[in-house]
Short mmCIF file of C-alpha atoms in Angstrom, two decimals:
data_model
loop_
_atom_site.label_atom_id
_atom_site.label_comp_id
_atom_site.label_asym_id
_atom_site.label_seq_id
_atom_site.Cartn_x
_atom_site.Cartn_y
_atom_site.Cartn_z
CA UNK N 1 -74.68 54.81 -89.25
CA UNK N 2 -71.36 53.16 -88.18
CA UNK N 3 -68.70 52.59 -90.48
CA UNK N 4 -66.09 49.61 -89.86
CA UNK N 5 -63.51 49.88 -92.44
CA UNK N 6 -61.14 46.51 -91.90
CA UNK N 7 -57.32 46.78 -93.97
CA UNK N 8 -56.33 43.62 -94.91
CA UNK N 9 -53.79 41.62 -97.04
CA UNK N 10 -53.65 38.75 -98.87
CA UNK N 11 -52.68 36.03 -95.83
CA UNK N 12 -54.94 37.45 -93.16
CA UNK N 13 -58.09 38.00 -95.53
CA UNK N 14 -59.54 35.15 -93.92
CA UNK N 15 -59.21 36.47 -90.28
CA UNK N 16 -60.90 39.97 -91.55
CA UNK N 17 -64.27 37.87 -92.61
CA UNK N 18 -64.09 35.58 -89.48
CA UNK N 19 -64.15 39.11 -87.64
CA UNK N 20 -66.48 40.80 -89.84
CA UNK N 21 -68.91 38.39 -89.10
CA UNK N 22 -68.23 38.20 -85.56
CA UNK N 23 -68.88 41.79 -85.53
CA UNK N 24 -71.95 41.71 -87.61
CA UNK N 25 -73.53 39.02 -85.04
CA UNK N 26 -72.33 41.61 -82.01
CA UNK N 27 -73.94 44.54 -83.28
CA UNK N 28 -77.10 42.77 -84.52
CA UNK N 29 -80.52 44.98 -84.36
CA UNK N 30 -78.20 47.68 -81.98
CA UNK N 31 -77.18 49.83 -84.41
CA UNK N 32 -77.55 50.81 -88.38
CA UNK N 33 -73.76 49.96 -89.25
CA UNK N 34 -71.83 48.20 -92.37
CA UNK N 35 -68.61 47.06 -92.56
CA UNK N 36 -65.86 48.14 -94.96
CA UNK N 37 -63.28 45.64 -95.75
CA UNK N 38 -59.86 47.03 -97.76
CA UNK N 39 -57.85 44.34 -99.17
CA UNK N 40 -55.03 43.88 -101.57
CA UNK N 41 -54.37 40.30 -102.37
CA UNK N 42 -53.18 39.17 -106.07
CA UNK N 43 -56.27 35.95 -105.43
CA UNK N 44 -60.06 36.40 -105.39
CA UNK N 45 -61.64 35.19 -102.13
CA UNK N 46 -65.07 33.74 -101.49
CA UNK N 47 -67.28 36.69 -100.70
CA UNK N 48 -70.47 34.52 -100.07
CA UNK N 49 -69.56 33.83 -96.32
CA UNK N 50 -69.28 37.29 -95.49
CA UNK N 51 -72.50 39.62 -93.78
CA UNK N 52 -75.20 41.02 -96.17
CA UNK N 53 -73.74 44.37 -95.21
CA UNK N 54 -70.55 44.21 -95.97
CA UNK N 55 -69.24 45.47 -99.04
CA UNK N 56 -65.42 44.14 -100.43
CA UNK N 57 -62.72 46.14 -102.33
CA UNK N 58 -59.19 44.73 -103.51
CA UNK N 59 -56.79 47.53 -104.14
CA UNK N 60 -54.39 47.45 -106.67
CA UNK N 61 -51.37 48.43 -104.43
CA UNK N 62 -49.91 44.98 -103.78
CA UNK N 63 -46.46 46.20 -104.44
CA UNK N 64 -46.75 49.20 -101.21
CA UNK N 65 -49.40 47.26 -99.09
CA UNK N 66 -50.24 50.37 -97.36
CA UNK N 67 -52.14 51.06 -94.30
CA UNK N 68 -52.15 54.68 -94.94
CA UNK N 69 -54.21 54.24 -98.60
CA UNK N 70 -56.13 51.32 -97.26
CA UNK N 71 -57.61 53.60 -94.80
CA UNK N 72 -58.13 56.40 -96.53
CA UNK N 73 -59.94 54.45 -99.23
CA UNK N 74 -62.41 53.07 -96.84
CA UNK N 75 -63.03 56.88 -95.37
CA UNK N 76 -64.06 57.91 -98.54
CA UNK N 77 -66.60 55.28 -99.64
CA UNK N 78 -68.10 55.06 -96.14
CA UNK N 79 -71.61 55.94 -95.93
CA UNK N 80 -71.05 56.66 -92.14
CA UNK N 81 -71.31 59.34 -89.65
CA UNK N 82 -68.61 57.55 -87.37
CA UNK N 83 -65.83 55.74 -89.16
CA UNK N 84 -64.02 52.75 -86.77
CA UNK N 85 -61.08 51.86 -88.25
CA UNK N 86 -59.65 48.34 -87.09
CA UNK N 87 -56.80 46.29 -88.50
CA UNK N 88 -57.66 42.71 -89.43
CA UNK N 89 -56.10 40.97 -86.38
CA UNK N 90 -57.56 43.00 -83.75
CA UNK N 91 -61.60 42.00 -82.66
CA UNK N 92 -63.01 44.66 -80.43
CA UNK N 93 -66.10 44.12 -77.86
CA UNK N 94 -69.35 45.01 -77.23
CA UNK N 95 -68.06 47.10 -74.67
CA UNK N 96 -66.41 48.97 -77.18
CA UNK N 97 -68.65 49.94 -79.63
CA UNK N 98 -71.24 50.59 -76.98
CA UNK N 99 -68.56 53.41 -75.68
CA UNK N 100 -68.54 55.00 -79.81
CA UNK N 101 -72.18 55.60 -79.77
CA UNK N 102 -71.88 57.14 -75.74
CA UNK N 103 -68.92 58.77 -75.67
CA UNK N 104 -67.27 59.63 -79.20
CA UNK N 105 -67.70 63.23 -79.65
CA UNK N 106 -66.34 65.47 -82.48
CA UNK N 107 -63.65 66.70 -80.33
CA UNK N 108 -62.83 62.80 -79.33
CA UNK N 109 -61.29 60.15 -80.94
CA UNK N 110 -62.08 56.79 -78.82
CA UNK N 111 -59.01 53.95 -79.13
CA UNK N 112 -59.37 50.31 -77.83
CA UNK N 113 -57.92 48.65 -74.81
CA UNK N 114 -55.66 46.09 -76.77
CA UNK N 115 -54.85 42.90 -75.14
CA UNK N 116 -53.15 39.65 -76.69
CA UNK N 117 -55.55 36.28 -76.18
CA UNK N 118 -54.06 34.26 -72.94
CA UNK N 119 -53.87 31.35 -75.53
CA UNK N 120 -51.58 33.76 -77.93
CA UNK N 121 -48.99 34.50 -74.83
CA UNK N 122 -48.47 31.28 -73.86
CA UNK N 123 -44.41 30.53 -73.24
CA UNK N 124 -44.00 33.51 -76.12
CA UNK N 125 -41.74 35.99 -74.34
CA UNK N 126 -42.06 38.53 -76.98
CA UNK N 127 -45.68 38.86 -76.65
CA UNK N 128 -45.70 38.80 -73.22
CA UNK N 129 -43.50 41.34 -72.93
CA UNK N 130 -45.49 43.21 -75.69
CA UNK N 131 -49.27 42.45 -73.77
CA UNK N 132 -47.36 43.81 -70.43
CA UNK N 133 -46.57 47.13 -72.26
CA UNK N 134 -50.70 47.36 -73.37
CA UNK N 135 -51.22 46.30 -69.46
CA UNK N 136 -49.08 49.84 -68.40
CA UNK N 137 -50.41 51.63 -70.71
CA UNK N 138 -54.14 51.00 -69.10
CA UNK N 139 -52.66 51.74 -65.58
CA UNK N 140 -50.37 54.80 -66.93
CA UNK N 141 -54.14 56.44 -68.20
CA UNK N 142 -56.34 55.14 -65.96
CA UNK N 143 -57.77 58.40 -63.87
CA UNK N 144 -57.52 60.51 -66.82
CA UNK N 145 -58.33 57.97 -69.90
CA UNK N 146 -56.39 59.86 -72.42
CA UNK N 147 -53.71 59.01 -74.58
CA UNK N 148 -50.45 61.16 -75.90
CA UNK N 149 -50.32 61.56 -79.39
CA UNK N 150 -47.41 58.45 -79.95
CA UNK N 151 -49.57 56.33 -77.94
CA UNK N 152 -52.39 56.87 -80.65
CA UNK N 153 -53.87 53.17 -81.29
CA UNK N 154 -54.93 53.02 -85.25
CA UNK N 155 -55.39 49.16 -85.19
CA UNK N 156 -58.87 50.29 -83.21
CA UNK N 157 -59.95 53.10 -83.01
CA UNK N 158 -63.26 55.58 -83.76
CA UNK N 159 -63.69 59.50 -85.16
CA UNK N 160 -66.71 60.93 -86.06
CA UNK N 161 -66.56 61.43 -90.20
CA UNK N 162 -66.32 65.02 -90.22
CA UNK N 163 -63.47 65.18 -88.01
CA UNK N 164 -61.24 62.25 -89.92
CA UNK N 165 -58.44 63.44 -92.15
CA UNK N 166 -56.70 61.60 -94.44
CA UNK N 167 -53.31 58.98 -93.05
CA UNK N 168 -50.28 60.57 -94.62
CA UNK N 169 -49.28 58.18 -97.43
CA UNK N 170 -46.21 59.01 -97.75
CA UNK N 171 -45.78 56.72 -94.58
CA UNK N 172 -45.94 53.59 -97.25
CA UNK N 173 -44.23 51.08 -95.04
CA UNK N 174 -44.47 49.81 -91.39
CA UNK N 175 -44.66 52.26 -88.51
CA UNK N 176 -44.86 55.63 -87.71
CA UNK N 177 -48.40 56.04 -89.83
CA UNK N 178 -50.05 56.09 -86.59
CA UNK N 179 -47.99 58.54 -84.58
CA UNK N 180 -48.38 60.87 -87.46
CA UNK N 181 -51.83 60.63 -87.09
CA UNK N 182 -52.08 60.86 -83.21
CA UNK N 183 -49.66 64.03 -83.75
CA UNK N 184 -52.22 65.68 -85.99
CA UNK N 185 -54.90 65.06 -84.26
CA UNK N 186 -53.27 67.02 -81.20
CA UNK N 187 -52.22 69.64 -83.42
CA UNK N 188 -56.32 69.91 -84.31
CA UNK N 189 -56.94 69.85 -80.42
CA UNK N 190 -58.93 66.07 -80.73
CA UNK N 191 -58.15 64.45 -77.65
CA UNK N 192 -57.33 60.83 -77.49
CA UNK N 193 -59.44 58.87 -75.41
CA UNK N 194 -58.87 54.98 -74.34
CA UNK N 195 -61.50 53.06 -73.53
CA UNK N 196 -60.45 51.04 -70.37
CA UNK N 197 -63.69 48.98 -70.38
CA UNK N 198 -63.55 47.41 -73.04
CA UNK N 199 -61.29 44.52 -74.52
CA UNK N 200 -59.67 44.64 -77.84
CA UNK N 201 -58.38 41.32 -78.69
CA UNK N 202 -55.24 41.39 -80.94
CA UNK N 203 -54.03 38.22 -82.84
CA UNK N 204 -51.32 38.94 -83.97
CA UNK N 205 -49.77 36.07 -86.19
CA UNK N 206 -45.93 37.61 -86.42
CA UNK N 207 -44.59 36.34 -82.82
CA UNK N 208 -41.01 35.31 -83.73
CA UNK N 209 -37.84 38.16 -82.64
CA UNK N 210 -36.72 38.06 -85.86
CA UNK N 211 -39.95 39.61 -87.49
CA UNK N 212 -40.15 42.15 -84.96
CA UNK N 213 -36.91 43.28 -85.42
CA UNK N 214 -37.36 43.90 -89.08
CA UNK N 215 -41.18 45.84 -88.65
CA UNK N 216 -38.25 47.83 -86.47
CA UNK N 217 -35.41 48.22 -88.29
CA UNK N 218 -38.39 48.89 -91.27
CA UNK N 219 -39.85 52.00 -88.86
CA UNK N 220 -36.31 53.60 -88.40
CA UNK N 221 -34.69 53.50 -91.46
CA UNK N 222 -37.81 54.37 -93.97
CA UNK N 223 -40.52 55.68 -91.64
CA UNK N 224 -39.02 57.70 -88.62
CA UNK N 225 -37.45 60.11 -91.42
CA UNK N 226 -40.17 61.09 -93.04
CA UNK N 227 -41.41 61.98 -89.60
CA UNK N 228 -38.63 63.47 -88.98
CA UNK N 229 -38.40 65.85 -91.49
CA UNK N 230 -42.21 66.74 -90.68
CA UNK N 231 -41.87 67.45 -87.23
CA UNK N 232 -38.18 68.56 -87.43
CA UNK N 233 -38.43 65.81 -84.26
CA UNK N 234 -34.19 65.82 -84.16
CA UNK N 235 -32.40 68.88 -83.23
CA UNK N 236 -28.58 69.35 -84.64
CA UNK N 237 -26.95 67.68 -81.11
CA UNK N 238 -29.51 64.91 -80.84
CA UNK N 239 -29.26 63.82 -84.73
CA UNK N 240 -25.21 63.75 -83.93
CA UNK N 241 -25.88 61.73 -80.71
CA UNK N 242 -28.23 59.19 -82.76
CA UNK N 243 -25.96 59.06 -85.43
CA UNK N 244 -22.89 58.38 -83.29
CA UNK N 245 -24.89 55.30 -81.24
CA UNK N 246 -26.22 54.17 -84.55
CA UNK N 247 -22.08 53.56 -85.69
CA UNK N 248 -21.79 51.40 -82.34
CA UNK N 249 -24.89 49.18 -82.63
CA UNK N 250 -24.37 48.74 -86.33
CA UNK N 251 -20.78 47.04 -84.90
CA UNK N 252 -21.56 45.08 -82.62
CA UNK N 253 -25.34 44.12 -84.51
CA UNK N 254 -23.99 40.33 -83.86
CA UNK N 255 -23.82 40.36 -80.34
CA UNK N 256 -26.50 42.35 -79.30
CA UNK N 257 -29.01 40.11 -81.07
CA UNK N 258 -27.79 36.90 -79.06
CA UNK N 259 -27.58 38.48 -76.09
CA UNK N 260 -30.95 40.00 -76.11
CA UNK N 261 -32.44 36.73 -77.47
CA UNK N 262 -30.72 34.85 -74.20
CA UNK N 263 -31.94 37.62 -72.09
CA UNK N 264 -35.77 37.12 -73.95
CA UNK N 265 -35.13 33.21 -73.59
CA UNK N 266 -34.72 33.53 -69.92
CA UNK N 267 -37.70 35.93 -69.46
CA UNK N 268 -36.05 39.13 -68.77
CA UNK N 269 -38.67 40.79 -70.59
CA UNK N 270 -37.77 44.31 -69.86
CA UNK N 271 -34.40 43.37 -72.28
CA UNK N 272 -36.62 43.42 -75.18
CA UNK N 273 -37.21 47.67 -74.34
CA UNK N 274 -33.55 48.17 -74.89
CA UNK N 275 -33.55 46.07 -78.08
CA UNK N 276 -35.78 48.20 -79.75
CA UNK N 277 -34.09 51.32 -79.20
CA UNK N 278 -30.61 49.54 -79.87
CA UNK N 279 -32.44 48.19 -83.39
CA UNK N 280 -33.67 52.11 -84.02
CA UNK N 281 -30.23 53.45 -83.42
CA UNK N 282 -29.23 50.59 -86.26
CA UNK N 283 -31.95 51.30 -88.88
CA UNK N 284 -31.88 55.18 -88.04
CA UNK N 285 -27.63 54.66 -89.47
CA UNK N 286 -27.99 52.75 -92.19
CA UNK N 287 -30.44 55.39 -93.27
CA UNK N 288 -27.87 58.44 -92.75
CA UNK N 289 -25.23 56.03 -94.56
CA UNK N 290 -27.87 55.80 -97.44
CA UNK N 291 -28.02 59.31 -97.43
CA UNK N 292 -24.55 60.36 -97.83
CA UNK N 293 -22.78 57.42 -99.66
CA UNK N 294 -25.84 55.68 -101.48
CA UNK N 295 -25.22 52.42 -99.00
CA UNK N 296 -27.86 49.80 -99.05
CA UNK N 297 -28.37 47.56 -96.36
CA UNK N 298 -28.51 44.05 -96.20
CA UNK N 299 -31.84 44.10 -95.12
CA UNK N 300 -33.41 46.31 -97.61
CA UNK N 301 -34.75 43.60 -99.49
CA UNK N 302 -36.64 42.31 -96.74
CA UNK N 303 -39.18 45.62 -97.69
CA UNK N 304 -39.19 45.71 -101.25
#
């Protein structure tokens, strides 16, 4: 049996049961297979439109949201051999799941081949600068087909039950829960395999600059860290050298984010790769100022 555990929220539970049943009508009569949906809205949702075999759990973790326990929930009550773990904006194809019973093996995890809908990228510069990266990514990997650990995809992707180990929940906010886990599974020699025929449709409803620089700023101040401090990822000179940038970008944090948002506007989408290391180097200092004078940003409240 399959297991697809879907983490949701409270403003995208609807997209998880539009996808639960599109996956339910996919895999129809081709393989025994439920679907786990993980939510954790404060209101109750009509469960009557979802598939017979789909069971429904709200968590009561609405003030963390996390992916981390929202996964690890659905591992545990899965009734699975294979556990495919997909985020509630991202709709994999047949392609894909055809691939997990073929190719997954206990050594293997199997990640999908994430594109944005044409209709999604539109005049957005963001995400086509963001669907360009997924598009290098499938040429960077295509003769070998696997992945390095940061590269992991946990929106979509498959492990046999036996080989899954639990997220790391202390990773409670945005980002670096999946490079964790693509680090540990290295560490455990499971190689990370992308599937580069099949399509993995991502709708992702947070397209404005301004939200993606605070799931940014939110990965380097909190998350990168706690990373750190696992991996011991920063030696002495390069935690100075971050740390001195970090002063500079925190300075001049008013003109970088017009100028990159002219440079975006005029579709110099390569701009948008500096921005998010000039937005780490500004999240990473306000951390190390929390650290030794107790300073809290501005934009702390965005991720209480």
């Amino acid at each position: 049996m399959i297991s697809i555990i879907i983490s949701t929220y409270w403003k995208r539970v609807e997209m998880a049961f539009k996808h639960a049943n599109q996956i339910s009508q996919m895999l129809n009569q081709m393989v025994d297979y439920e679907i786990l949906i993980i939510d954790t809205s404060e209101t109750s949702h009509n469960q009557t439109t979802l598939p017979s075999n789909t069971r429904y759990f709200n968590l009561d973790i609405r003030s963390q949201n996390s992916l981390a326990i929202k996964r690890n929930y659905g591992a545990r009550v899965a009734q699975g051999e294979i556990l495919v773990f997909l985020d509630d904006d991202v709709l994999p194809d047949l392609n894909y799941f055809k691939a997990v019973l073929s190719e997954l093996g206990k050594d293997i995890v199997l990640c999908g081949n994430i594109f944005y809908p044409k209709e999604l990228v539109g005049d957005n510069k963001l995400i086509a600068y963001k669907d360009s990266r997924h598009r290098s990514t499938e040429k960077r990997f295509s003769e070998k087909y696997e992945l390095a650990y940061n590269n992991f995809v946990a929106m979509c992707f498959s492990i046999f039950k036996t080989s899954h180990f639990n997220f790391d929940e202390n990773f409670s906010k945005y980002g670096f829960e999946d490079i964790d886990y693509g680090k540990q599974l290295q560490m455990r020699g499971i190689k990370i395999k992308l599937v580069l025929n099949s399509l993995a449709l991502h709708f992702e409803e947070s397209l404005l600059l301004s939200d993606y620089r605070k799931k940014l700023y939110c990965a380097s101040r909190y998350m990168f860290p706690i990373f750190d401090k696992k991996y011991k990822y920063l030696n002495p000179a390069k935690k100075s050298m971050v740390i001195f940038l970090g002063f500079f970008t925190k300075l001049l944090h008013p003109i970088t984010d017009k100028l990159f948002n002219s440079c975006l506007q005029r579709g110099w989408l390569k701009c948008v790769y500096y921005y998010q290391h000039v937005i780490f180097l500004e999240g990473y200092w306000d951390y190390q100022m929390g650290e030794w004078f107790n300073y809290k940003a501005k934009q702390d409240n965005d991720f209480i």
